[in-house]
Short mmCIF file of C-alpha atoms and ligand atoms in Angstrom, two decimals:
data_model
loop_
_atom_site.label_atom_id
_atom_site.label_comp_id
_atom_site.label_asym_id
_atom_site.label_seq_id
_atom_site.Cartn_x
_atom_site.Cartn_y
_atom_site.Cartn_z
CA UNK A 1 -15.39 23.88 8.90
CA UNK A 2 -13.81 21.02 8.38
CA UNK A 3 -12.76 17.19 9.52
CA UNK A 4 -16.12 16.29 11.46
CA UNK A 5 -16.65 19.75 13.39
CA UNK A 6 -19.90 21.57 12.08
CA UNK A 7 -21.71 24.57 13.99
CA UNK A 8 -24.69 24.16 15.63
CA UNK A 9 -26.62 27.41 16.53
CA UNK A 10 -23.21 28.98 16.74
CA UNK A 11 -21.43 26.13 18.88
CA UNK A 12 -19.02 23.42 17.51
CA UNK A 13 -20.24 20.03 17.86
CA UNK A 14 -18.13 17.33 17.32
CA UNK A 15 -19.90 14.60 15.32
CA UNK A 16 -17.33 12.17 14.74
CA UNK A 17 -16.47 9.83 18.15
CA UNK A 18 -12.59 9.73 17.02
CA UNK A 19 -12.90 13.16 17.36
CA UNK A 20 -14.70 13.49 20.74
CA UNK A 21 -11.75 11.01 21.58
CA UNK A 22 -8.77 13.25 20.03
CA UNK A 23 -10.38 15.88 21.76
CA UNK A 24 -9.85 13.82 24.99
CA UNK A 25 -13.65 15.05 25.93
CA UNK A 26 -14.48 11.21 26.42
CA UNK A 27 -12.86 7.98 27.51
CA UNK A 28 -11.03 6.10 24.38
CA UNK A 29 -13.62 4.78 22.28
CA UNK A 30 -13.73 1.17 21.08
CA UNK A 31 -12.32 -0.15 17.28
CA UNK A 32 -16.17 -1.38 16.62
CA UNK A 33 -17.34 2.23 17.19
CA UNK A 34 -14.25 3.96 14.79
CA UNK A 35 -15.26 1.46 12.41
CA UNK A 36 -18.92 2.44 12.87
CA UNK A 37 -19.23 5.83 12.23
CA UNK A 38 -15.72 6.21 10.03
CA UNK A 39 -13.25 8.96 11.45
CA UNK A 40 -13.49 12.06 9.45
CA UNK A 41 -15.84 13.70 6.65
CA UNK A 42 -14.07 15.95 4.91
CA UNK A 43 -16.51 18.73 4.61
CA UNK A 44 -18.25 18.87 7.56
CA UNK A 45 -21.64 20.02 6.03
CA UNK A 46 -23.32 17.94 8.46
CA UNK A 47 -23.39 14.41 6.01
CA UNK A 48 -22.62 11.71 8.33
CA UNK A 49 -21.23 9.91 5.23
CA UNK A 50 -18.22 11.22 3.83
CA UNK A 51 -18.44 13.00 0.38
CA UNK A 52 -16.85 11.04 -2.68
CA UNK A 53 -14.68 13.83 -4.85
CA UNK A 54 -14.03 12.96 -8.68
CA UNK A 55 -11.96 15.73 -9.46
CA UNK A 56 -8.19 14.40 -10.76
CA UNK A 57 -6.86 17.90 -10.24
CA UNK A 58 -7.18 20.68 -7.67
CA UNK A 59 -6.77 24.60 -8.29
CA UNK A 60 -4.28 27.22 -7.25
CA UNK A 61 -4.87 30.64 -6.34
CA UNK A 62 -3.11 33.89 -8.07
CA UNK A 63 0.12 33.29 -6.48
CA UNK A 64 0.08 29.74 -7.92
CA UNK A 65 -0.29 28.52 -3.83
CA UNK A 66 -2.58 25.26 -4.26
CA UNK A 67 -6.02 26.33 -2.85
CA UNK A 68 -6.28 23.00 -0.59
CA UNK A 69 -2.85 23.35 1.01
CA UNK A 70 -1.62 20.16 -0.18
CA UNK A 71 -3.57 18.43 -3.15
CA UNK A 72 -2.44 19.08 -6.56
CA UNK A 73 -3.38 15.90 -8.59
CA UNK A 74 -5.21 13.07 -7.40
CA UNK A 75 -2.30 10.26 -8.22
CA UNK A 76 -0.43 11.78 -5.46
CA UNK A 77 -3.67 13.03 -3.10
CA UNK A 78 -7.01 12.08 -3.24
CA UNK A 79 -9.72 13.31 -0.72
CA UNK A 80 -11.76 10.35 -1.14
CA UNK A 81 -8.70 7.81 -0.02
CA UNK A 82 -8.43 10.30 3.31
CA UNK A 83 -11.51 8.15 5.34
CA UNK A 84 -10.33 4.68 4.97
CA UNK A 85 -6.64 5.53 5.09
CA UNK A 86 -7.07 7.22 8.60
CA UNK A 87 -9.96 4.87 9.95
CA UNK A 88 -7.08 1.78 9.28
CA UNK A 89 -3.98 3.60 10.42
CA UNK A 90 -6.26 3.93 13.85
CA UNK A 91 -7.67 0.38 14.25
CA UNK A 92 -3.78 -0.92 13.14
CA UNK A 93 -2.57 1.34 15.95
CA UNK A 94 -0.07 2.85 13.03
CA UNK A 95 1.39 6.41 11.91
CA UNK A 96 -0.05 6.27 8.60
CA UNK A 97 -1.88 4.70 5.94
CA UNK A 98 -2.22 4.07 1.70
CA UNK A 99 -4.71 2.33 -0.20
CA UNK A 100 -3.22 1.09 -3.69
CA UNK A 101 -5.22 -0.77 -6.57
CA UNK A 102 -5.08 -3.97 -5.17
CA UNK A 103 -3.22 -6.14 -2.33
CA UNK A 104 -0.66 -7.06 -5.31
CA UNK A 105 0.21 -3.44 -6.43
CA UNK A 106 0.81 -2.71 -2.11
CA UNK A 107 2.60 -5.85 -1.64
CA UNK A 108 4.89 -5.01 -5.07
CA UNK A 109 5.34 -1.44 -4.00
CA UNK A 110 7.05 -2.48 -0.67
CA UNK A 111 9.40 -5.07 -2.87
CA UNK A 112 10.43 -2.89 -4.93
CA UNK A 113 11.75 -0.31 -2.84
CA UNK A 114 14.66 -2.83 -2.26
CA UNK A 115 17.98 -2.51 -3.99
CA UNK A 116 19.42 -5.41 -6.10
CA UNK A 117 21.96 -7.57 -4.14
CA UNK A 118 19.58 -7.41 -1.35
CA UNK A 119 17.92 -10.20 0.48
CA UNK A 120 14.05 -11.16 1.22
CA UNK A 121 12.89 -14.22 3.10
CA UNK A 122 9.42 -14.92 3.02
CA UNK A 123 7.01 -18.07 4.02
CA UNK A 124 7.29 -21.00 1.12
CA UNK A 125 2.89 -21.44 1.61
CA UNK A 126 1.87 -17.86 1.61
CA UNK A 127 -0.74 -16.15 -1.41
CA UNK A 128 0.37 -17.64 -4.42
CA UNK A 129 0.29 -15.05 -6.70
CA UNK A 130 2.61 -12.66 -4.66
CA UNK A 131 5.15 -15.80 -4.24
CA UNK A 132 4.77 -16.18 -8.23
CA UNK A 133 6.07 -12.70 -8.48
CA UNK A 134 8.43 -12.48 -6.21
CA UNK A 135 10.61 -15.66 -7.41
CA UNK A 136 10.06 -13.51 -11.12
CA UNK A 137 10.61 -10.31 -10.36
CA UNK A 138 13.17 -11.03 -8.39
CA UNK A 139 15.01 -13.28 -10.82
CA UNK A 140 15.23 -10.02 -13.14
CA UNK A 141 16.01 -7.37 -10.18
CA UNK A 142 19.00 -9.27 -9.04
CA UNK A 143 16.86 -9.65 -5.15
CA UNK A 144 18.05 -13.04 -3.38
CA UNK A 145 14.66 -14.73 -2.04
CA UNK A 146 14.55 -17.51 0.85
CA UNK A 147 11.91 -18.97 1.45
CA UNK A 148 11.24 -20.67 5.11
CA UNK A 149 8.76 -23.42 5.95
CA UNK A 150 6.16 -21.68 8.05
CA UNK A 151 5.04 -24.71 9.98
CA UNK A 152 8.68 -24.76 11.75
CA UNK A 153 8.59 -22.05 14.27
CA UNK A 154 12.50 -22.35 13.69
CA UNK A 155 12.66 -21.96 10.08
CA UNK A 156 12.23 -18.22 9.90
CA UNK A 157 15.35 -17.35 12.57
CA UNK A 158 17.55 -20.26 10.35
CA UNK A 159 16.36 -18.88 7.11
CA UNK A 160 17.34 -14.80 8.01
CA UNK A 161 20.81 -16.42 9.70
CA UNK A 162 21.74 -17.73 6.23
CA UNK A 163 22.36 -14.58 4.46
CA UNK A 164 24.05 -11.44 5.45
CA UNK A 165 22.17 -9.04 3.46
CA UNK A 166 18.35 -9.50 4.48
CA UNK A 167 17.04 -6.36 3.84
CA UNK A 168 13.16 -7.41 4.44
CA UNK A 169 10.92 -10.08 5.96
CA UNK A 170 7.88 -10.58 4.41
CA UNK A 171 5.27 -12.76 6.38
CA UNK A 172 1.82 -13.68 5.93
CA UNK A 173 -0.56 -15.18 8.84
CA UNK A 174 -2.52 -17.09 9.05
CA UNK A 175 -0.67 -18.49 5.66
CA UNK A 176 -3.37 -18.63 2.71
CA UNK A 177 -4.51 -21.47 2.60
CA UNK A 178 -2.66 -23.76 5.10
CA UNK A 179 -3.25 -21.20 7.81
CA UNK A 180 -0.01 -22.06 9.15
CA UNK A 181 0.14 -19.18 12.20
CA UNK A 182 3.90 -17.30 12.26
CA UNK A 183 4.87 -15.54 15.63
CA UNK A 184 4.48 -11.69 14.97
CA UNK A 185 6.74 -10.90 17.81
CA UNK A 186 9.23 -13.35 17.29
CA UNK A 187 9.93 -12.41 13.49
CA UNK A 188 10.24 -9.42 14.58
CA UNK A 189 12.73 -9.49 16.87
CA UNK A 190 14.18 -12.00 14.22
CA UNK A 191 13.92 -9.07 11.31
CA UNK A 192 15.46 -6.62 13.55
CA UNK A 193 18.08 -8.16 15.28
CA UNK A 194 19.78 -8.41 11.43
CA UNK A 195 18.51 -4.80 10.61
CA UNK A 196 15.66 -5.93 8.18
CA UNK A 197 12.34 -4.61 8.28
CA UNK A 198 9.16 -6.77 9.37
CA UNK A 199 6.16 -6.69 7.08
CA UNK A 200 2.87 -8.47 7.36
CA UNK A 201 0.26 -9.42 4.99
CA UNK A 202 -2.87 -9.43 7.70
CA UNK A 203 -5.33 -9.30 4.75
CA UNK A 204 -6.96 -13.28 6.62
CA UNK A 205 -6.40 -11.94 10.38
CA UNK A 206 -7.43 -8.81 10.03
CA UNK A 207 -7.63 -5.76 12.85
CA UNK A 208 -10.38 -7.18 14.02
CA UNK A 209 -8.16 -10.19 15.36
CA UNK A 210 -4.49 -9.26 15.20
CA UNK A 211 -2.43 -5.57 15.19
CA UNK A 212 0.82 -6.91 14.02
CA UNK A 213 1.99 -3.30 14.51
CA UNK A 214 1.78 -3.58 17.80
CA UNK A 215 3.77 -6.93 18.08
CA UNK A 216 6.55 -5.53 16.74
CA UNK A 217 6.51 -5.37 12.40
CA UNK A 218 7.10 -2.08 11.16
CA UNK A 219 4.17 -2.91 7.96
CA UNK A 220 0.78 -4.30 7.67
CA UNK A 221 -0.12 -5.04 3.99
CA UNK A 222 -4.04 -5.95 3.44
CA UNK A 223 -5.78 -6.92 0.37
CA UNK A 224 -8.84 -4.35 0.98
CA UNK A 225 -10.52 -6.53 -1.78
CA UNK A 226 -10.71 -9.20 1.24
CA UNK A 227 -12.61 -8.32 4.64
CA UNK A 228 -11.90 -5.15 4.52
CA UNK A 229 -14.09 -4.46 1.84
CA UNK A 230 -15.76 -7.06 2.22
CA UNK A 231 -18.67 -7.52 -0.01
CA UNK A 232 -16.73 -9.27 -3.36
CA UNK A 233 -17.08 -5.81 -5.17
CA UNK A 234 -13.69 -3.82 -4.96
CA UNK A 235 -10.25 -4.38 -5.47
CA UNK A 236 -8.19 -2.63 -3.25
CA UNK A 237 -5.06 -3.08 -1.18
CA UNK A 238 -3.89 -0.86 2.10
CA UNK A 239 -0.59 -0.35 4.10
CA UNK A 240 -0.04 0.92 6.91
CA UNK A 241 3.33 1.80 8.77
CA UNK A 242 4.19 1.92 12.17
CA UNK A 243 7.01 4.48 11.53
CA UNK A 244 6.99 7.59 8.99
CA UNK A 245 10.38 7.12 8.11
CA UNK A 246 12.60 7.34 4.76
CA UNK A 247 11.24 3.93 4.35
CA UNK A 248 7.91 4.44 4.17
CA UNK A 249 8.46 7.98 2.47
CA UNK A 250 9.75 5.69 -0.76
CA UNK A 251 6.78 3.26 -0.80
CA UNK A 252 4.62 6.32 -1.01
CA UNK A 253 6.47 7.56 -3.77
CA UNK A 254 6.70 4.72 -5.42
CA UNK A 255 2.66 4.68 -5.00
CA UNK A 256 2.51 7.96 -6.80
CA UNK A 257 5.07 7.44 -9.31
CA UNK A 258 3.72 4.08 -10.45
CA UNK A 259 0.10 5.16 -10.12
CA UNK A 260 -0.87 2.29 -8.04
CA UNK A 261 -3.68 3.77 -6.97
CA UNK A 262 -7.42 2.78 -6.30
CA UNK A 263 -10.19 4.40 -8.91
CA UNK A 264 -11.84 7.42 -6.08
CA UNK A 265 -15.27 5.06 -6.46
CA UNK A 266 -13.59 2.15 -5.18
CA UNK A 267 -12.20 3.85 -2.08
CA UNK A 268 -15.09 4.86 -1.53
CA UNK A 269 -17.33 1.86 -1.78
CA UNK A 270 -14.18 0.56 0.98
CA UNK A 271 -14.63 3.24 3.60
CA UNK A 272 -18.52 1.99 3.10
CA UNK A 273 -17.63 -2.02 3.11
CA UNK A 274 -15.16 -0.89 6.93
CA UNK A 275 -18.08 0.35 8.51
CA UNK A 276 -19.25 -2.98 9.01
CA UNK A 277 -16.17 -5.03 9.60
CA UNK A 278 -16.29 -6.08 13.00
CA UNK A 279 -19.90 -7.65 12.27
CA UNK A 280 -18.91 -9.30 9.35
CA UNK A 281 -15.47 -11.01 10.74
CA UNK A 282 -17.21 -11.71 14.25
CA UNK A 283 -19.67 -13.50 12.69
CA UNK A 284 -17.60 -14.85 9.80
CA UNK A 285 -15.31 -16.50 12.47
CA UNK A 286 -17.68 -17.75 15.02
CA UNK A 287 -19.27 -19.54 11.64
CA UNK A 288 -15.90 -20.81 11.11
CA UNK A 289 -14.79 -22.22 14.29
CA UNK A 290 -18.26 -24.35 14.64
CA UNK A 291 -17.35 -25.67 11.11
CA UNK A 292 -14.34 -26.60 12.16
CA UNK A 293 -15.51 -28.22 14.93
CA UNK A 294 -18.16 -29.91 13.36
CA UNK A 295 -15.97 -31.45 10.67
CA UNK A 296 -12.94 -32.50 12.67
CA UNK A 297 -13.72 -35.57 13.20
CA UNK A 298 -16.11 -36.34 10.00
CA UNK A 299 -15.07 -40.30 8.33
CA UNK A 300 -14.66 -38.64 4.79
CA UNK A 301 -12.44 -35.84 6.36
CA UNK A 302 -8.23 -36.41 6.29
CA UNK A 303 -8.00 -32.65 8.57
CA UNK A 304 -9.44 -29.70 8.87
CA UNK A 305 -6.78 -26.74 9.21
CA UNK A 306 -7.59 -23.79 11.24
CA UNK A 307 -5.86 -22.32 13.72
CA UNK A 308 -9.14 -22.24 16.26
CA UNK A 309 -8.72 -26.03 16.72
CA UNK A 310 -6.72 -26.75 19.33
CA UNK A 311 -5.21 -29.49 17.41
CA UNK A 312 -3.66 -27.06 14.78
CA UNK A 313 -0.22 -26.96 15.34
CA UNK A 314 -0.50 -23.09 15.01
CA UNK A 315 -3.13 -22.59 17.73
CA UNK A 316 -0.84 -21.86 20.61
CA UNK A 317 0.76 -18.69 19.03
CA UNK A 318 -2.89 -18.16 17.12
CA UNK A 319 -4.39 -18.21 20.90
CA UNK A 320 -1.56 -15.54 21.71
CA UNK A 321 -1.48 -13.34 19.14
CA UNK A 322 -5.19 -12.98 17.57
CA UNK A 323 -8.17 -11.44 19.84
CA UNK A 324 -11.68 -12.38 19.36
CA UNK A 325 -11.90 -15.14 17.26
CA UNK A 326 -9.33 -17.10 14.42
CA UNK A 327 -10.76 -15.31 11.17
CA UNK A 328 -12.74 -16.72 8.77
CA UNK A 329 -10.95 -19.12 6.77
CA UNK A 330 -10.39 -22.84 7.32
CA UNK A 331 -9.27 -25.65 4.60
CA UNK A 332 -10.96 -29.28 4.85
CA UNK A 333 -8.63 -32.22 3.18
CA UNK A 334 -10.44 -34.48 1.71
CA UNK A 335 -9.88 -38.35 1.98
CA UNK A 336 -9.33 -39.57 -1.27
CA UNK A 337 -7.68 -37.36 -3.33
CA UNK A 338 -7.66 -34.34 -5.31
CA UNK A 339 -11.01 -36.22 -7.51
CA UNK A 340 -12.85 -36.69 -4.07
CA UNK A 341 -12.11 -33.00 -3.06
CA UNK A 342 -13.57 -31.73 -6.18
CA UNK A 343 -16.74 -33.91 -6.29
CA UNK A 344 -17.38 -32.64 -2.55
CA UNK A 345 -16.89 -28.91 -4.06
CA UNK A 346 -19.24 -30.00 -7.03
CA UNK A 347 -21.86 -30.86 -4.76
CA UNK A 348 -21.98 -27.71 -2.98
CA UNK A 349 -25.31 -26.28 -2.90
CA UNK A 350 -24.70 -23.42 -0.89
CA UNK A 351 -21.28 -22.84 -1.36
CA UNK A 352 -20.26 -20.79 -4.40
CA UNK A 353 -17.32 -22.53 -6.35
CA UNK A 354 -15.06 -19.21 -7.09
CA UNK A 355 -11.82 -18.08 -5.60
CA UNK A 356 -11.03 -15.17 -3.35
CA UNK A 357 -12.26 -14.40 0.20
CA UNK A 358 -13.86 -12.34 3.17
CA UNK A 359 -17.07 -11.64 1.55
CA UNK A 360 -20.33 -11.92 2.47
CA UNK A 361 -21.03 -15.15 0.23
CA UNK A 362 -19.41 -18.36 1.72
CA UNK A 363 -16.75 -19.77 -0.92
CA UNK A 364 -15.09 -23.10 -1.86
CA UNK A 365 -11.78 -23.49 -3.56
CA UNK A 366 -9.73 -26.55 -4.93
CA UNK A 367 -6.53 -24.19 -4.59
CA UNK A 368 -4.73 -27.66 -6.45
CA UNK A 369 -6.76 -27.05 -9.61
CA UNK A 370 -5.82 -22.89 -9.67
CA UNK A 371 -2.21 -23.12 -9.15
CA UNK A 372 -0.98 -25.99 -10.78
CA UNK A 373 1.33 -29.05 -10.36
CA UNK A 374 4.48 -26.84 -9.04
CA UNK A 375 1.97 -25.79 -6.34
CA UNK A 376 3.22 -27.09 -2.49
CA UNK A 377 -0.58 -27.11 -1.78
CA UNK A 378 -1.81 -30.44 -1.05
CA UNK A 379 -4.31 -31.85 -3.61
CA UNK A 380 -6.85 -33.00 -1.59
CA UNK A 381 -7.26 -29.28 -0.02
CA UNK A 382 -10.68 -27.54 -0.61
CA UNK A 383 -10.08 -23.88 0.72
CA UNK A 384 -13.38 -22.23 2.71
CA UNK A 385 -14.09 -18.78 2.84
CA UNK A 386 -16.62 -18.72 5.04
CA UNK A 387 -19.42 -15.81 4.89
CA UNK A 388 -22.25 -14.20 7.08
CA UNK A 389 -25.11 -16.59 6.01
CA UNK A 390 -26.41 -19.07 8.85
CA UNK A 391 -24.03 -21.39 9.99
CA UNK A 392 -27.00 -24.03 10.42
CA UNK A 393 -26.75 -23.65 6.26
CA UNK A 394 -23.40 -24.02 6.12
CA UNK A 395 -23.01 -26.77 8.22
CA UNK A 396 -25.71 -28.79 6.09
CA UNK A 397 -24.76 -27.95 2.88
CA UNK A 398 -20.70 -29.53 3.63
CA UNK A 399 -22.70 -32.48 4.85
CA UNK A 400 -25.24 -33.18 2.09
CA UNK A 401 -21.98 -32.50 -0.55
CA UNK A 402 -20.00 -34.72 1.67
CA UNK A 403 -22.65 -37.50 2.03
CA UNK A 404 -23.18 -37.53 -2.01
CA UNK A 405 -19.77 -36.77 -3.75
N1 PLP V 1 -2.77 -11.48 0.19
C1 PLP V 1 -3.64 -12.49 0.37
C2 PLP V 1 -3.58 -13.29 1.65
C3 PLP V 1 -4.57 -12.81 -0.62
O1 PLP V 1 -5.42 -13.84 -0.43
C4 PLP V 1 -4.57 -12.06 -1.83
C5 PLP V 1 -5.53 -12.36 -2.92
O2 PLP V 1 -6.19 -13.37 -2.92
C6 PLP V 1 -3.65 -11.02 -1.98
C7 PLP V 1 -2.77 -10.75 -0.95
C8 PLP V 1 -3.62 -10.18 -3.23
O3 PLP V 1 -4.67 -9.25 -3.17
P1 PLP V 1 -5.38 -8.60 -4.46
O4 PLP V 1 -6.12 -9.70 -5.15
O5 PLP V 1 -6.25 -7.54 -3.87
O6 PLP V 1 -4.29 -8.05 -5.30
#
């Protein structure tokens, strides 16, 4: 018995509702309830929760035929990986899906499956510490990178039109920490009208808002240490393809060869953290849109960017393109300076001063301060994560710090 079947008094029951819907015994059911109750156990013993397997290797019978079918070592198949790769390839509406050791080691893995002499254009304001290594790696791979203003809705199609040999398109929306909003469907007709492929870091928008698969890209990338996870305790990364294609076939070789792989405790701990995704973004972005709101207009406040205001340049294509909410992630800019934005973070009370995102625990950020003068950040930004605590809390703490910094 296996993959969420077990026997009851001699009948199969299905106990898994992706199942009952495979099975086309029921109407489709919704992303919440996948997310819910996970898609598959792999040994359907009856646990509701799947099982978490240490073992690095698996055995082969007499004729040296591996016992499992398929697994031989664990850098190239793990069971435990099998529940969150298949519960995100279904909520991104994809073929397939990989977790990898972190968003950097997915977002790497896709790079370097190009060739040198070829061409990448990607957003200028996008997470730093992929841009950091892109512009090094590749400087020493012999990879041309362009880099487009993501605020233009032009600058992608001008950017790809420059070069003949743009092999891939590498976007990221809402852009960390602008939140600069890029049209999914018209990159991708941009990517693909000069036979490059479309990839998208969703790690802020997440499938809760926005299936860039379905728009068109041919790659989600998500840092699974983000809201996917979601509780500030795993590092992780996913991607998922909407094609399983020579292309894709590479990446997961290059997963294996590298060993860019997630420790089998960690993927577990993120098929855990999924179950409760929906909850956590819903209420993560409803949070975030009232403190948006609420701030817009505040006299020590310069702007608040998020793409739920309808003053964010963004929030046309944002309204278009992302379901349910705008994610959980805003920036305030501070009037006076990159000294008054860090004596507003300083007085935080309930706001923890740390980087990263999409946990539980509401975070503040002087991204200025973490990336340095070459940063195109503006220095008065304090990035938000926001969390699941009460808004009410929220709300009040930004004011007190904001009334005494
Ligand atoms: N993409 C975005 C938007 C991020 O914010 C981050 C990390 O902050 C990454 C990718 C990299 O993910 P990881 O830290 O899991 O390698």
């Amino acid at each position: 018995m296996s993959n969420g079947t077990a026997r009851s008094g001699g009948a199969t029951v299905c106990i898994f509702a992706v199942m009952r819907m495979d099975m086309k015994e029921e109407r489709r059911v919704d992303p919440e309830t996948l997310a819910a109750q996970g898609t598959q156990a792999s040994e359907a013993d009856g646990s509701v929760v799947p099982p978490l397997t240490p073992s690095t290797t698996f055995a082969r019978d007499t004729h040296y035929a591996l016992l499992s079918g398929s697994r031989s070592y664990a850098r190239d198949h793990n069971p435990t990986f099998e529940p969150a790769e298949h519960l995100l390839a279904h909520l991104e509406h994809g073929k397939a899906a990989r977790l990898f050791a972190s968003g950097m080691a997915a977002a790497t893995a896709v790079v370097q499956t190009l060739a040198p002499g070829e061409r990448i254009v990607a957003p200028r304001v996008m997470y730093w510490g992929l841009r950091n290594w892109l512009l090094r790696f590749s400087a020493q791979w012999g990879i041309d990178v362009a880099l487009f203003d993501a605020a233009d809705p032009d600058a992608l199609a001008r950017a790809v039109a420059q070069g003949n040999n743009t092999r891939l398109v590498w976007i990221e929306t809402p852009c960390n920490p602008t939140w600069d909003v890029i049209d999914i469907a018209r990159a991708a007709d941009v990517a693909h009208a000069r036979g490059a492929k479309l990839a998208v870091d969703s790690t802020v928008a997440t499938p809760v808002h926005t299936r860039p698969l379905e728009l068109g890209a041919d790659l989600v990338m998500h840092s699974a240490t983000k809201y996917l996870n979601g509780h500030a305790d795993v590092v992780a990364g996913a991607l998922v393809t909407a094609h399983e294609d020579d292309w894709w076939q590479r990446i997961c070789e290059q997963r294996a060869e590298a060993g860019a792989i997630p420790g089998t405790f960690e993927a577990w701990l993120l098929q855990r953290g999924m179950r409760t995704l929906f909850v956590r973004v819903a209420a993560a972005s409803a949070s975030a849109l009232a403190i948006a709101r609420r701030f817009e207009d505040h006299p020590r406040i310069e702007r608040v960017l998020y793409p739920g205001l309808a003053s964010h340049p963004g929030h046309g294509v944002a309204a278009r393109q992302m379901h349910g909410g705008y994610g959980g992630m805003l920036s305030l800019r501070v009037k006076g300076g990159p000294e008054a934005a860090l004596a507003v973070a300083n007085a935080c009370r309930v706001f923890i001063r740390a980087t990263s995102l999409g946990g539980t625990e509401s975070l503040i950020e002087h991204r200025y301060t973490i990336e340095g003068p070459e940063s195109p950040i503006p220095p008065d930004l304090l990035r938000l994560s926001i969390g699941i605590e009460s808004t009410r809390d929220l709300i009040a703490d930004l004011e007190q710090a904001l009334e005494r910094a």
